[in-house]
Structures are given as C-alpha cells and as structure tokens.
One Martini backbone bead per residue (centre of mass of N, CA, C, O) as a GRO file, in nm:
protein
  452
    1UNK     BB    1   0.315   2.841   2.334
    2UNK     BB    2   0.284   2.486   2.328
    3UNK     BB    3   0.159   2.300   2.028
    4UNK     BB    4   0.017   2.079   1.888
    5UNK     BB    5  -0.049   1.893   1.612
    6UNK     BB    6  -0.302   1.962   1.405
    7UNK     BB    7  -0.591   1.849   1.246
    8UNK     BB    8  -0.640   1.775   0.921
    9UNK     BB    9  -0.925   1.888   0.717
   10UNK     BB   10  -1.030   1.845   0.425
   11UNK     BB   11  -0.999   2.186   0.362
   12UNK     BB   12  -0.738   2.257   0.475
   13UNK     BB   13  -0.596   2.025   0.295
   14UNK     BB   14  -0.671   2.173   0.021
   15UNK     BB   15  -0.499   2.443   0.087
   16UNK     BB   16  -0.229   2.312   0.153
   17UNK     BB   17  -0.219   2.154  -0.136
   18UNK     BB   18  -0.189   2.464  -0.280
   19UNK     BB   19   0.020   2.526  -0.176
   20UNK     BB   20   0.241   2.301  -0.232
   21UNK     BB   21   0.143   2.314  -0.569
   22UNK     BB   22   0.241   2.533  -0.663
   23UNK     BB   23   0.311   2.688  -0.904
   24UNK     BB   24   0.667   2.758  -0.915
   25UNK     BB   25   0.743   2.567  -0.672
   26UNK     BB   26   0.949   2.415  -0.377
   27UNK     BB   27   0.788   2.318  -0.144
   28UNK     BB   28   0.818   2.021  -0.118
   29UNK     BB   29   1.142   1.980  -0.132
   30UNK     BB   30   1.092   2.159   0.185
   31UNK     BB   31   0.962   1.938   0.321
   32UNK     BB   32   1.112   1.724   0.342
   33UNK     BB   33   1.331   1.809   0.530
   34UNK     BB   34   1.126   1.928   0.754
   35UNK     BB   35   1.034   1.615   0.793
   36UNK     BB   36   1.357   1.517   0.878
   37UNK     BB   37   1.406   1.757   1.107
   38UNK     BB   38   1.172   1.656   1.295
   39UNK     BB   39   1.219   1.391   1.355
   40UNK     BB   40   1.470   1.443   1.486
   41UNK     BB   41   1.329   1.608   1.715
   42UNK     BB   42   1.159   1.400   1.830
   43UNK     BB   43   1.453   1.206   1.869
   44UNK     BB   44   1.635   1.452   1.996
   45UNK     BB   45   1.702   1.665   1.842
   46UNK     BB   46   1.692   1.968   1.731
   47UNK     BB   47   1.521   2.260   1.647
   48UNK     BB   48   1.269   2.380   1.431
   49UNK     BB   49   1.349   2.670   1.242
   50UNK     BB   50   1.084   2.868   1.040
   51UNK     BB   51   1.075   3.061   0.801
   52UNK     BB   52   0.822   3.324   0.730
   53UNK     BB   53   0.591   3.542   0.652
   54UNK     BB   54   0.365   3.444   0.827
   55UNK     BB   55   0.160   3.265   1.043
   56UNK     BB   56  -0.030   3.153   0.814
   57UNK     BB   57   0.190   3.002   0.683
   58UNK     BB   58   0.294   2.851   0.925
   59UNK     BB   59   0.030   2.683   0.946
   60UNK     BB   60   0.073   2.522   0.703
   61UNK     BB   61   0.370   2.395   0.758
   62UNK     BB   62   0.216   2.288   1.017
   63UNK     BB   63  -0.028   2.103   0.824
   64UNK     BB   64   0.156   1.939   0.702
   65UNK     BB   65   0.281   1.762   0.881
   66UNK     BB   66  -0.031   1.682   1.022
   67UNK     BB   67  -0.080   1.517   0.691
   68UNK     BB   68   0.168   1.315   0.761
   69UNK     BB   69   0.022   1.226   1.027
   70UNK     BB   70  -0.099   1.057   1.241
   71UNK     BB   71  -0.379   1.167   1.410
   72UNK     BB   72  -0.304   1.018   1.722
   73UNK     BB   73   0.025   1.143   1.713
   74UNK     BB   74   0.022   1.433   1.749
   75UNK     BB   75   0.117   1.477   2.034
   76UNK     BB   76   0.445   1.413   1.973
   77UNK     BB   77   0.447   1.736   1.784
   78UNK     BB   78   0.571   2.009   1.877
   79UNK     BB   79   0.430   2.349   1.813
   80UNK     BB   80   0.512   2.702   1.724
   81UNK     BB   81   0.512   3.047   1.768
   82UNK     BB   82   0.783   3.260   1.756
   83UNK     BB   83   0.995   3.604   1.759
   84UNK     BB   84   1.194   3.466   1.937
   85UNK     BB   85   1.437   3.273   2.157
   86UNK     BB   86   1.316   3.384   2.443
   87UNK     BB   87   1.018   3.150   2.392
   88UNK     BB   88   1.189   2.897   2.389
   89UNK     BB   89   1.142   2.638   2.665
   90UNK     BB   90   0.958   2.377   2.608
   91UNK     BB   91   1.006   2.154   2.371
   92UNK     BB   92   1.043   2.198   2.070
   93UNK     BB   93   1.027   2.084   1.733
   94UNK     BB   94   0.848   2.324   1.591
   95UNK     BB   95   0.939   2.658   1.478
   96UNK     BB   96   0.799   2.959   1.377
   97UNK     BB   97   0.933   3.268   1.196
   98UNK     BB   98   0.961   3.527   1.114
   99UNK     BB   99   1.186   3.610   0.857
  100UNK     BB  100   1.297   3.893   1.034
  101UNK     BB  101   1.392   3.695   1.278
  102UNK     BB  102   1.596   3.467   1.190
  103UNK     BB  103   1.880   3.571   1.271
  104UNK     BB  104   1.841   3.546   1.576
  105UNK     BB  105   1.942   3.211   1.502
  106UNK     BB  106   2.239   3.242   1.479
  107UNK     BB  107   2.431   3.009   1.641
  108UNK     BB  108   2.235   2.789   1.684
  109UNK     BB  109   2.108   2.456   1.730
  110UNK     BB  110   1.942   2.488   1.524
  111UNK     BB  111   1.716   2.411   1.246
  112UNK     BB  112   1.760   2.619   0.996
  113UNK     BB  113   1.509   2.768   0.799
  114UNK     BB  114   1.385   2.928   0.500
  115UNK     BB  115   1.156   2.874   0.273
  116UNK     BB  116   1.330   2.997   0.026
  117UNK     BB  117   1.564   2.818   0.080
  118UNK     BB  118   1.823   2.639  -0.069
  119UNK     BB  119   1.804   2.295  -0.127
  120UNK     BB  120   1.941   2.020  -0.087
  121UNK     BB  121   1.868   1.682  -0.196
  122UNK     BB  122   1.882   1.353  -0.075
  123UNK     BB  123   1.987   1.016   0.004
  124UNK     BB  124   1.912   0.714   0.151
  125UNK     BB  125   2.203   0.598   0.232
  126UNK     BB  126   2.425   0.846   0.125
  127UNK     BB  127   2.278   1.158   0.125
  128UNK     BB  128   2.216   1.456   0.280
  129UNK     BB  129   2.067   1.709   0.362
  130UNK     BB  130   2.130   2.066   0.233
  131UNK     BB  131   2.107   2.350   0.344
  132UNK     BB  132   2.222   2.715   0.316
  133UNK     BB  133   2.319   2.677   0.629
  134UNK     BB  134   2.487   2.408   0.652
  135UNK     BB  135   2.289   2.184   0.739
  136UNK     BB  136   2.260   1.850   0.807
  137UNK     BB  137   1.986   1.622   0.676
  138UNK     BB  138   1.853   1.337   0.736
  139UNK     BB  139   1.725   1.086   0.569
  140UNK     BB  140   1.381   0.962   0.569
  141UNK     BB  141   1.061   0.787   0.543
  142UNK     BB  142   0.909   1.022   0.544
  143UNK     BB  143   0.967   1.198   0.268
  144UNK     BB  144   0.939   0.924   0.092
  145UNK     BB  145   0.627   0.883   0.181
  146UNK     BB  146   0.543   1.189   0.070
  147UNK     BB  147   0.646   1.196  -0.247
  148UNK     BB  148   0.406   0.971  -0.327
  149UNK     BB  149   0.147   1.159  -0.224
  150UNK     BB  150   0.278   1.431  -0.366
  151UNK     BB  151   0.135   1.460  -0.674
  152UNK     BB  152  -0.150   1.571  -0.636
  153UNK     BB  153  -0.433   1.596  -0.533
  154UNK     BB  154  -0.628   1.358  -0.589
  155UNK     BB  155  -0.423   1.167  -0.424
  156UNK     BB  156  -0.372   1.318  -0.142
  157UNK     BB  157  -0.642   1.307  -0.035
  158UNK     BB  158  -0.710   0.980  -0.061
  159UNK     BB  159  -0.491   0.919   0.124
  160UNK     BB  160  -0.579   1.083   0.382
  161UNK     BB  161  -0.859   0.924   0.387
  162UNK     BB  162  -0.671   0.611   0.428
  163UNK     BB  163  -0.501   0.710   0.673
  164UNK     BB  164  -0.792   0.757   0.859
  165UNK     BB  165  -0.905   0.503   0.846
  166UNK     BB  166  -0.655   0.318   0.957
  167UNK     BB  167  -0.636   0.497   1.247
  168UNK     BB  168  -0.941   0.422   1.334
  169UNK     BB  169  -0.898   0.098   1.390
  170UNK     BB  170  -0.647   0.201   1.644
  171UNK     BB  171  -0.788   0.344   1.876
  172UNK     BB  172  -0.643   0.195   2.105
  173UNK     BB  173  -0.371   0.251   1.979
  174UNK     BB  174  -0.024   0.360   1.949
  175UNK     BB  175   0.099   0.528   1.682
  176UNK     BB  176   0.338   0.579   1.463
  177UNK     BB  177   0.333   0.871   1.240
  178UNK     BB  178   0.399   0.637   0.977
  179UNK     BB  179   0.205   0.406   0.916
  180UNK     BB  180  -0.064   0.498   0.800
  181UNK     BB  181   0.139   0.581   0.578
  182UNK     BB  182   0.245   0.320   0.485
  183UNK     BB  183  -0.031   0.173   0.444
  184UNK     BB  184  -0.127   0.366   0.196
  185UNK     BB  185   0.127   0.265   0.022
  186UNK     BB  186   0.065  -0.026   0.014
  187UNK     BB  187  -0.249   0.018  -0.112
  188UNK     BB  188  -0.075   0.150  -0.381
  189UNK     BB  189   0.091   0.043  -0.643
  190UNK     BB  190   0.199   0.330  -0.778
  191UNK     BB  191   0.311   0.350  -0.533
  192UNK     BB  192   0.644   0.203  -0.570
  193UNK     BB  193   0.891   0.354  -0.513
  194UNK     BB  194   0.781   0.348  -0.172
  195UNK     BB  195   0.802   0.041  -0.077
  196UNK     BB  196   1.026   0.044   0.092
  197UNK     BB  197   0.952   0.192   0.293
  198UNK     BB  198   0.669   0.108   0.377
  199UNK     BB  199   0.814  -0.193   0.468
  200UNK     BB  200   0.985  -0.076   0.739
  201UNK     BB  201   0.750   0.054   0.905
  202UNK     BB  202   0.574  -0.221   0.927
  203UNK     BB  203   0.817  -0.366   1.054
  204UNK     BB  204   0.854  -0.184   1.297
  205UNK     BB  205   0.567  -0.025   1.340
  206UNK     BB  206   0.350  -0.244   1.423
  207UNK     BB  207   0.049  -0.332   1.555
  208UNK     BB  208  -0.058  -0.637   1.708
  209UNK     BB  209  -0.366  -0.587   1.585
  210UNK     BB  210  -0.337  -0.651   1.308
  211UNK     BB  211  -0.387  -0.939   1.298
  212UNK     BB  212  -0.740  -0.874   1.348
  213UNK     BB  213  -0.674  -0.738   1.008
  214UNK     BB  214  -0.673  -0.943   0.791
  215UNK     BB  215  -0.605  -0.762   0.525
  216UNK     BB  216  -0.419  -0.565   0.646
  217UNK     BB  217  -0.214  -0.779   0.724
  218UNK     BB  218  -0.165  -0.901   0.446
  219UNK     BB  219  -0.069  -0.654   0.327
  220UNK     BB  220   0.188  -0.613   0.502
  221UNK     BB  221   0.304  -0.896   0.385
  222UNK     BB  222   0.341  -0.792   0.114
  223UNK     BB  223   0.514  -0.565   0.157
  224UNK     BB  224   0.749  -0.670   0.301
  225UNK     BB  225   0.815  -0.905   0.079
  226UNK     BB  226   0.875  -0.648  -0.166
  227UNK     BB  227   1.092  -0.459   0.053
  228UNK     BB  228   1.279  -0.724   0.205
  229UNK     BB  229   1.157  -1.031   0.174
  230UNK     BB  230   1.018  -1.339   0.219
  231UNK     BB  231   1.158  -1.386   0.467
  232UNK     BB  232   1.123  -1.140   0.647
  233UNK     BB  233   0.818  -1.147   0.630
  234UNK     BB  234   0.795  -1.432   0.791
  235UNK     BB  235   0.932  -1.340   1.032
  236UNK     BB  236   0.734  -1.094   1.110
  237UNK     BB  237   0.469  -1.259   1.115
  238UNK     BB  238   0.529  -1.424   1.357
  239UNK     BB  239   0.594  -1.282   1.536
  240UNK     BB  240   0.350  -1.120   1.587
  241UNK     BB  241   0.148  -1.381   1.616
  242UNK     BB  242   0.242  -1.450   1.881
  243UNK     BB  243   0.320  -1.219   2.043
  244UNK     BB  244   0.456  -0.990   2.319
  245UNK     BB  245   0.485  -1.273   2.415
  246UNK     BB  246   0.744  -1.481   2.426
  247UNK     BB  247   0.816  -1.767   2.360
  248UNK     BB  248   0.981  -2.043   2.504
  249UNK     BB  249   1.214  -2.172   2.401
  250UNK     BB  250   1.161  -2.490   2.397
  251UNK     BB  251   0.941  -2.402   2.181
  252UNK     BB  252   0.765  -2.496   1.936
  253UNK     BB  253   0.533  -2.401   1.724
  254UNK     BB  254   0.328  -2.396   1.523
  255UNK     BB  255   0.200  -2.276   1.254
  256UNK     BB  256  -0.084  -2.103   1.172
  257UNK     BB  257  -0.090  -2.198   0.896
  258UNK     BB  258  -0.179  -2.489   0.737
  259UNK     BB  259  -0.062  -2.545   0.422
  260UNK     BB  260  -0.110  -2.692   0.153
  261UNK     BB  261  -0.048  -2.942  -0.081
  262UNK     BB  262   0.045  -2.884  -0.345
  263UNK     BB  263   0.033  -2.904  -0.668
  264UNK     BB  264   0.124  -3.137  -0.917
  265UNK     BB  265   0.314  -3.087  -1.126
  266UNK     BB  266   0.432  -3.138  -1.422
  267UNK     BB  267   0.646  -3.322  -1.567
  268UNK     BB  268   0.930  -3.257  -1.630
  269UNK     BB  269   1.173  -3.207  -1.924
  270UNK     BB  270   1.469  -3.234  -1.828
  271UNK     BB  271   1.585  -3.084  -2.125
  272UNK     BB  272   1.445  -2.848  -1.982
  273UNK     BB  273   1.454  -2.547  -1.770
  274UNK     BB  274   1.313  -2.477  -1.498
  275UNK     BB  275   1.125  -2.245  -1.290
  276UNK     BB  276   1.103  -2.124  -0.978
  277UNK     BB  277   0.855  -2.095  -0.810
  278UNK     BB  278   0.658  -1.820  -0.680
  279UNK     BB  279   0.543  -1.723  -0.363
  280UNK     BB  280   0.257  -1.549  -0.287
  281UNK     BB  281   0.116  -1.297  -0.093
  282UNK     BB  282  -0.087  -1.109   0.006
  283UNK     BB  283  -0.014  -0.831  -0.184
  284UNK     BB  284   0.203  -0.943  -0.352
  285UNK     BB  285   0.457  -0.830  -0.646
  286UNK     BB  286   0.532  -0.950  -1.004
  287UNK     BB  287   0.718  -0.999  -1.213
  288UNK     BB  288   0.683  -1.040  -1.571
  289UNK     BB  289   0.831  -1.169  -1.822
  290UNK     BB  290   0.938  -1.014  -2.074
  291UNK     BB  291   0.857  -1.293  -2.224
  292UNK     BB  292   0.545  -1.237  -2.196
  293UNK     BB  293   0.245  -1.315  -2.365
  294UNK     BB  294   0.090  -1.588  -2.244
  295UNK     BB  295  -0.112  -1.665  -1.994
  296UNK     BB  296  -0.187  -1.845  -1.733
  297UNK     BB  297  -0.504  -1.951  -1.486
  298UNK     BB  298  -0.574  -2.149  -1.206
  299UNK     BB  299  -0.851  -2.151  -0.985
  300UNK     BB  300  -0.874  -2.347  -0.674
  301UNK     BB  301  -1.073  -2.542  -0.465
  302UNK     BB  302  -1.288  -2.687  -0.181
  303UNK     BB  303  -1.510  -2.891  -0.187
  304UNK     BB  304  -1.740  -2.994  -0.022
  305UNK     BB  305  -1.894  -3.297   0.019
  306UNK     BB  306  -2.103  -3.197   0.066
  307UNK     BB  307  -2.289  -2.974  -0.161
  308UNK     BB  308  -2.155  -2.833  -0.390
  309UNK     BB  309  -2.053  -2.517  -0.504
  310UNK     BB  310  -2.143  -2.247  -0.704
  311UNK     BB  311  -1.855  -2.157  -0.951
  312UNK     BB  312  -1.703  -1.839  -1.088
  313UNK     BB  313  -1.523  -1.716  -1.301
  314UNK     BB  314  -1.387  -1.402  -1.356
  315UNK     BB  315  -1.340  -1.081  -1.536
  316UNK     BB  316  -1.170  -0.777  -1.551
  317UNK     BB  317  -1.122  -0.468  -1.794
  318UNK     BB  318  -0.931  -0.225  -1.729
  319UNK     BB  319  -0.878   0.117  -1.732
  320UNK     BB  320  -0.701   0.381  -1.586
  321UNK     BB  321  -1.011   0.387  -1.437
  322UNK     BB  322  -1.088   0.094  -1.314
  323UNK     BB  323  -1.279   0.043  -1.537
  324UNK     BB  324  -1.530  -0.049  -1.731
  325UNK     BB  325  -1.623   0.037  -2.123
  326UNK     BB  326  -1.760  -0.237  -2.170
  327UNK     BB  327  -1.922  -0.559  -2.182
  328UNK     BB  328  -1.648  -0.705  -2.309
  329UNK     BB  329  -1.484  -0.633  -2.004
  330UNK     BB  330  -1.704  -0.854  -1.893
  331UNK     BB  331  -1.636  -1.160  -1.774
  332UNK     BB  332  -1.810  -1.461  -1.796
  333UNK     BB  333  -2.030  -1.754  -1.818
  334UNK     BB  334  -2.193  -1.597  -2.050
  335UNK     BB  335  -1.873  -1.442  -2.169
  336UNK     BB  336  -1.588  -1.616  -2.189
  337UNK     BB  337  -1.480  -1.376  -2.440
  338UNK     BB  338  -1.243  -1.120  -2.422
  339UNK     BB  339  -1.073  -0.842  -2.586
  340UNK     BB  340  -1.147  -0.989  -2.897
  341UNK     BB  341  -0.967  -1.268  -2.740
  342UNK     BB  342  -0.759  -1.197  -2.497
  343UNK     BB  343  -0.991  -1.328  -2.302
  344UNK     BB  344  -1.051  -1.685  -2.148
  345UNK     BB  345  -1.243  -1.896  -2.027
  346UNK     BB  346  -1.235  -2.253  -1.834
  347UNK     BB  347  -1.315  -2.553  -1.737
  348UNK     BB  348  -1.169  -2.813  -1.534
  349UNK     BB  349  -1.320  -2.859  -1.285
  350UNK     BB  350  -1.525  -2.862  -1.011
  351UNK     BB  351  -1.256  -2.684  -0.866
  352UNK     BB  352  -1.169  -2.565  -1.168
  353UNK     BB  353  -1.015  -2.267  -1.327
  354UNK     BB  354  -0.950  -2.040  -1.593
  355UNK     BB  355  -0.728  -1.830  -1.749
  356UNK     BB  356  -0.642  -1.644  -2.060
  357UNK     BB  357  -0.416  -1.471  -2.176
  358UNK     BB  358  -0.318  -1.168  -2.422
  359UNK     BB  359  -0.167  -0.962  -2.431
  360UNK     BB  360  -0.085  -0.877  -2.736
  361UNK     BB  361  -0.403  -0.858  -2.769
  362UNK     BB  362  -0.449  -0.606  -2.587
  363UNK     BB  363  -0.579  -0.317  -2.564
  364UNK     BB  364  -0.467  -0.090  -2.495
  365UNK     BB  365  -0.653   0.059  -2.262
  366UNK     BB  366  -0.558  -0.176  -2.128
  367UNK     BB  367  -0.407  -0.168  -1.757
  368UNK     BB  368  -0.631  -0.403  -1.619
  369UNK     BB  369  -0.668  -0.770  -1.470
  370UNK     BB  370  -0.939  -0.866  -1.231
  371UNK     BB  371  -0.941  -1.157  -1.078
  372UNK     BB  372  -1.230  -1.405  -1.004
  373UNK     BB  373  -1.501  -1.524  -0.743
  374UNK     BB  374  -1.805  -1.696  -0.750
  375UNK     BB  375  -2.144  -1.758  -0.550
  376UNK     BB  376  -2.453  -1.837  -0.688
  377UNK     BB  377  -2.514  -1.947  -0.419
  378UNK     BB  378  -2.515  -2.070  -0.188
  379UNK     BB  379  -2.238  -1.996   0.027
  380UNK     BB  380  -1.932  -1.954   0.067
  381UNK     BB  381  -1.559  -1.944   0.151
  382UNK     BB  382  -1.532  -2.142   0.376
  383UNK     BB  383  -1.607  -2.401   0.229
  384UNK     BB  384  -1.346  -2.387   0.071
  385UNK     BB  385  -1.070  -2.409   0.200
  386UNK     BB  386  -0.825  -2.383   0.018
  387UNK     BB  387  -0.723  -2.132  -0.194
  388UNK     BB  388  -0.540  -2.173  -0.556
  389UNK     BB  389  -0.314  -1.996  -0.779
  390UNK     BB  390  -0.145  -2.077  -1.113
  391UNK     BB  391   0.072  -1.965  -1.292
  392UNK     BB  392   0.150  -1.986  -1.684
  393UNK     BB  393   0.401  -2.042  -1.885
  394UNK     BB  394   0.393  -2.227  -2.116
  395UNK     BB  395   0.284  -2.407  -1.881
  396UNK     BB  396   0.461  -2.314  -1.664
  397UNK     BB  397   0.510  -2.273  -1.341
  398UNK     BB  398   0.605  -1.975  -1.130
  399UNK     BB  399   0.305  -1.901  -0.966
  400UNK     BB  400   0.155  -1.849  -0.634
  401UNK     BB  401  -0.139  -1.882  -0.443
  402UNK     BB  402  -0.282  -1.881  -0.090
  403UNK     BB  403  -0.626  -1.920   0.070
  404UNK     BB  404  -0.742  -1.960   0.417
  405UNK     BB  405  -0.959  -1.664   0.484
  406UNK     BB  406  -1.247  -1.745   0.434
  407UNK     BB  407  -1.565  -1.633   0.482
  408UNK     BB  408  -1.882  -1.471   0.406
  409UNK     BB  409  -1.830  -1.477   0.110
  410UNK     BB  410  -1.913  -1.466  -0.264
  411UNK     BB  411  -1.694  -1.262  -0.319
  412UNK     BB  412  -1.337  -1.250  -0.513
  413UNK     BB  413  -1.012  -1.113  -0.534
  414UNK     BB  414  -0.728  -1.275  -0.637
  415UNK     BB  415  -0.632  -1.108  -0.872
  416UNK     BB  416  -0.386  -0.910  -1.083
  417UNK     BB  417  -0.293  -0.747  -1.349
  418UNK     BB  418  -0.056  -0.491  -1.419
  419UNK     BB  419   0.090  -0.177  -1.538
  420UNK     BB  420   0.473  -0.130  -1.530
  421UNK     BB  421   0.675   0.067  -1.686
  422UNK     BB  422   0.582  -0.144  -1.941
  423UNK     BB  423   0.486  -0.404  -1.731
  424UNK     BB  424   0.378  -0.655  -1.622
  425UNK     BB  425   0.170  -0.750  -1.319
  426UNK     BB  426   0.166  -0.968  -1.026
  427UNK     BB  427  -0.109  -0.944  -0.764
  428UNK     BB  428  -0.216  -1.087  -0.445
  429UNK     BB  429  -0.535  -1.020  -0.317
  430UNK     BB  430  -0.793  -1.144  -0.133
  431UNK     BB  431  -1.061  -1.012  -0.202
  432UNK     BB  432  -1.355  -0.956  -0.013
  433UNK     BB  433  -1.794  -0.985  -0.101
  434UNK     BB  434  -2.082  -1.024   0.014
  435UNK     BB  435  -2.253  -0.938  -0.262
  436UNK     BB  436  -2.101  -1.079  -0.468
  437UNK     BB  437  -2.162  -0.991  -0.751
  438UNK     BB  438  -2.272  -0.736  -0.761
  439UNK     BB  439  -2.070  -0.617  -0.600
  440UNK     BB  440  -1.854  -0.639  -0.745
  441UNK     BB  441  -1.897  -0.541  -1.039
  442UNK     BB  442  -1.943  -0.282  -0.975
  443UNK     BB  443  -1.656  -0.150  -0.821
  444UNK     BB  444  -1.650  -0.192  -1.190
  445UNK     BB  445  -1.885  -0.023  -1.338
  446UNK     BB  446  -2.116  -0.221  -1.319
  447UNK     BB  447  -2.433  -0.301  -1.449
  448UNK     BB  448  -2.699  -0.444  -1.266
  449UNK     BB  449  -3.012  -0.618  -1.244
  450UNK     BB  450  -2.902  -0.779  -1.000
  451UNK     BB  451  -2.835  -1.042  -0.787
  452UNK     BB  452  -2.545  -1.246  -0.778
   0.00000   0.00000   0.00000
C-alpha cells in the first residue's frame, strides 16, 4: 500500500537529524540526489528507488524528504516500503526497499540508488548529480535550499520549527512543498548561499493571501529582490497585489503605494563623482562598500500636526549570539554613545535623528548593529507613516529605504548592519514591537526595569 508522506514531530525530527549528521557519513550529500529524484517524480518523472538496510532505516529517509517539505502537501509526495518490483502498482514516488533486493529492479525505468551508493553531486544550470549506477538526475531548489537548512542539529530544528509556524499562516492555501522552506531561509540572513534559489521559490509558487501578511510579504519582496534583481522583485510585488483576476489590459492601476518624494540631498560637488542612491525593500541587504568604515544613518518620520509623538533612535551592539554583552552595547537617549565610542546617536530636527557608526573602531566581538526607533509616550507608528532611513558614507547618500506599512507598534527595528563573508552589510528591516522599548530591549537580551 501506498502512504503519503508523513509529518515529521520534534523528537522524529530530531532522530532524522542525527542519523543524517552522524559523523563519518554522507548522507546529506546522497539526500540532495533523493530529494530531487522525488521532485521530479512527483513532477511525472519515474519512480524512486531506494536501497535501504532494513524498513526502520528507510522510515528515516523517507522522514528526512517529510521535513524538508510544506506540512500541508505532505499527501503530494507518495512513498512505500516495499520487497518486490511486482508490489508497485499505484503510482509511487519514492519506493524503499531492503538492499538485498535492490537488484530487482535492474533494468528498470525507475531512479534506482542505493543507500551506500557513490553519487557525484552536480551543479544547478551547469552538471546533474550522477548515480553509481548511471543515472543523471537535474539539480533542483529543492536540494539546494535543504543543504542551507542541514548545518548543524540546532540550525535544522529552528528552521523547521520556522518552517512549521509559516505553514500554519496558510492553513487555507494549498502551497508547495517548497514555498515555506524558502521563506525560512530568506528569514536567516546567514543561509546567504541559497538566497537565490529561494528567491525563485517566492517568485514562482508564492500563495495570493501572502499579501494580507504584511511583514512576510515584505520579507519576499527583499528576498526575491536580493536573488532576482530589483526590477523582477518589483514587478512580482505588483503582479500579487493585483490578485489572482488579472485587470483589463486598457486599465492602468495607480501602484498600492505611493512613496514619498525621496528628502533632497546636499547639492553635489560636480567635481567629484556621486554614487547612485540605491533604494532596499523591506528585508533586502546590500554589501557596503569596502572603504567603508563610518557611516552615517538617518531616520526620519512625518510627526502629526497635532500633538507631535516623542520618538527616540536606539541601537543594540550585538555580539555573534546576537544579544547584547555589556551596559554599553545597548545605546539610547540617556546613554548615546557606546561601543568605546564607535556608535553615536544625535538628534537632527523634531522628525529626523542619526547613528554614526566607526566600523574600524568596534570591537571584533561586536558581529551585528541593529538600529531602532521607538516611542516613549502616547500614540503608535501608524501617525508617523511614511518613515525614511538614508545611509551615508562620508555623507554623500548611498541608499535608503521607507516605511509606509507603520500600524500599532510603538518599537521598531528599521534596519541593521552585520558582518558576511568579512564584510559589513545593510539591511531593511522595519519589523515592529507593540510592547514598546521593553520588549525590543528585552528580544536582545536587555533587562529592563520597567515598560519602556
């Protein structure tokens, strides 16, 4: 009989994860082919075969294939145990069978593989991965946003816990079975390597209703934005937003939001060449220049006419457990300069404050700065609508990014820096806090005496 793949449970989880990491094996490396032999079988290609020491071992990796896909389109991907080649009848993806009788199926259409089995592993758009036993099978996103995912026990678990949690989001929606791990890893800025496949993921199989989840929706327009090109990200925005009934052709919509006109910069030096501004989406990162070593951060708000709200830039220093370590890593009004004095903050007018930070003077353990703004009375993020931060390097402006979506929140994480690779990086983050300054604080492990 044939069963759907089943949900795999924290502890199962946790199992797979130890038979798949177990030292002196490679079985991730032999999970990449399985997992993108299944794709193309549940895409109508033939049915995978897989020798296995005996059926508890094949319940494993017909586990790992469980969490590395949707919860909800488990019942996509049919697998089976089974002893002969005469039990398959029923349209089976991925088929186990004892090692012992691997040989059975010699001669057939399907993607036979062996457990133990030599596999070369290939390169997507270059070189397919290649059997022992002659078989080329395509490289897919599949594998490659799983081998982002399968660092370590504790990378794997969050992920799949993140997985699970953005699944149940579309509890209405039928998604695909790779949608919510590519939204897990555009949420995980260190899975940079696989940030284009799951750019394309977003891109091709997002569901209509991400637009009604404002922040994961903007995380995909950064995502698709970071792996695809400013341009394709924008018109994927607009394509959702329209919804599923395309309008008619002689229609032109007006865009779902209009942006504010850009804040004028200083009048350039015509003798010196400017760099052209470039603006981030909500979760997309740009490397800073490597001469980059102070920069400057501005942000600014459109206070009420009425009643103007009392708003304050923070910053946290932020060591590589991305909390902070001391007092002096958590910046704010009553203590604007931490860090030894590489970050400084400074009010600029009644609606505009700044960050200047000294790269060159942070102490290596500092591995990330992740700048806020909060308000410490009365009223929301919403009366402030749209807000503006502009990066600077030796003050000429590099790149911005703006805020339109402000609602309830009284604490905000607009963007932040952090090292990749050995170098500095921005990016748009404009995630909000209903709980004010206590609760940013605290989510970077300040302790604090009351709400903030």
């Amino acid at each position: 009989m044939t069963h759907s793949v089943p949900e795999a449970g924290r502890e199962a989880r946790a199992e797979i994860l130890d038979f798949l990491l177990e030292s002196g094996t490679w079985r991730t490396g032999l999970l990449s082919v399985l997992l993108d032999a299944v794709s193309a079988a549940v895409e109508g290609g033939p049915v995978v075969v897989l020798g296995v020491t005996d059926e508890r071992v094949g319940r494993l990796w017909v586990g790992a294939v469980s969490m590395l896909s949707a919860p909800s389109s488990a019942e996509a991907i049919r697998c089976r145990h089974a002893d002969g080649r005469e039990e398959v009848r029923d349209g089976a993806h991925l088929v186990t069978v004892s090692t012992a009788n691997l040989h059975l199926w010699a001669g057939s259409d399907g993607v036979v593989i062996g457990e133990d089995d030599n596999c070369s592993l290939g390169e997507m758009s270059i070189d397919p991965h290649q059997t022992e036993r002659g078989t080329s099978v395509a490289v897919t996103h599949w594998s490659l946003l799983a081998e982002a995912v399968l660092v370590d026990s504790e990378t794997a678990l969050a992920a799949f816990e993140l997985q699970e949690s953005i699944d149940r989001k579309f509890a209405a929606d039928t998604l695909h079975r790779l949608w919510p791990l590519a939204m897990t890893v555009a949420s995980t800025p260190e899975m940079h390597e696989s940030m284009s496949s799951a750019a394309e993921v977003i891109r091709e199989h997002s569901p209509w209703a991400l637009v009604e989840q404002t922040e994961l929706f903007s995380l995909a327009v950064g995502a698709v934005a970071g792996g695809c090109g400013r341009d394709a990200a924008v018109a994927w925005r607009d394509r959702l937003t329209a919804g599923p009934t395309p309008e008619p052709a002689v229609h032109v919509p007006d865009p779902l939001i209009r942006l504010p006109e850009p804040v004028q910069a200083p009048t350039p030096n015509p003798a010196v060449a400017q760099p052209e501004i470039r603006t981030l989406l909500m979760g997309e990162a740009a490397d800073l220049s490597a001469d980059t070593v102070r920069l400057g951060c501005s942000v600014s708000w459109t206070q009420p006419r009425s009643s103007p709200l009392e708003v304050d830039l923070v910053a946290f220093l932020l060591d590589e457990s991305r909390t902070v370590s001391t007092d002096e890593d958590f910046v704010f009004y009553n203590s604007p300069v931490g860090g030894g004095g590489a970050v400084a903050l400074s009010v600029l007018t009644p609606e505009a404050q700044r960050v200047d930070i000294d790269f060159g003077a942070l102490a290596p353990r500092y591995h990330r700065v992740a700048l806020g703004i909060v308000i410490t009375g009365p009223g929301s993020f919403s009366q402030l609508n749209p807000l503006r931060i502009v990066l600077t390097d030796n003050e000429v402006p590099v790149a911005d990014s703006i805020c339109t979506h402000g609602t309830t929140e009284q604490a905000m994480i607009v963007g932040e820096f952090y090292i990749r690779a050995g170098r500095w990086r921005a990016r748009s983050v404009w995630q909000g806090y209903d709980g004010g300054l206590a609760a940013l604080a605290t989510s970077y492990g300040v302790v604090v005496d009351g709400p903030g």
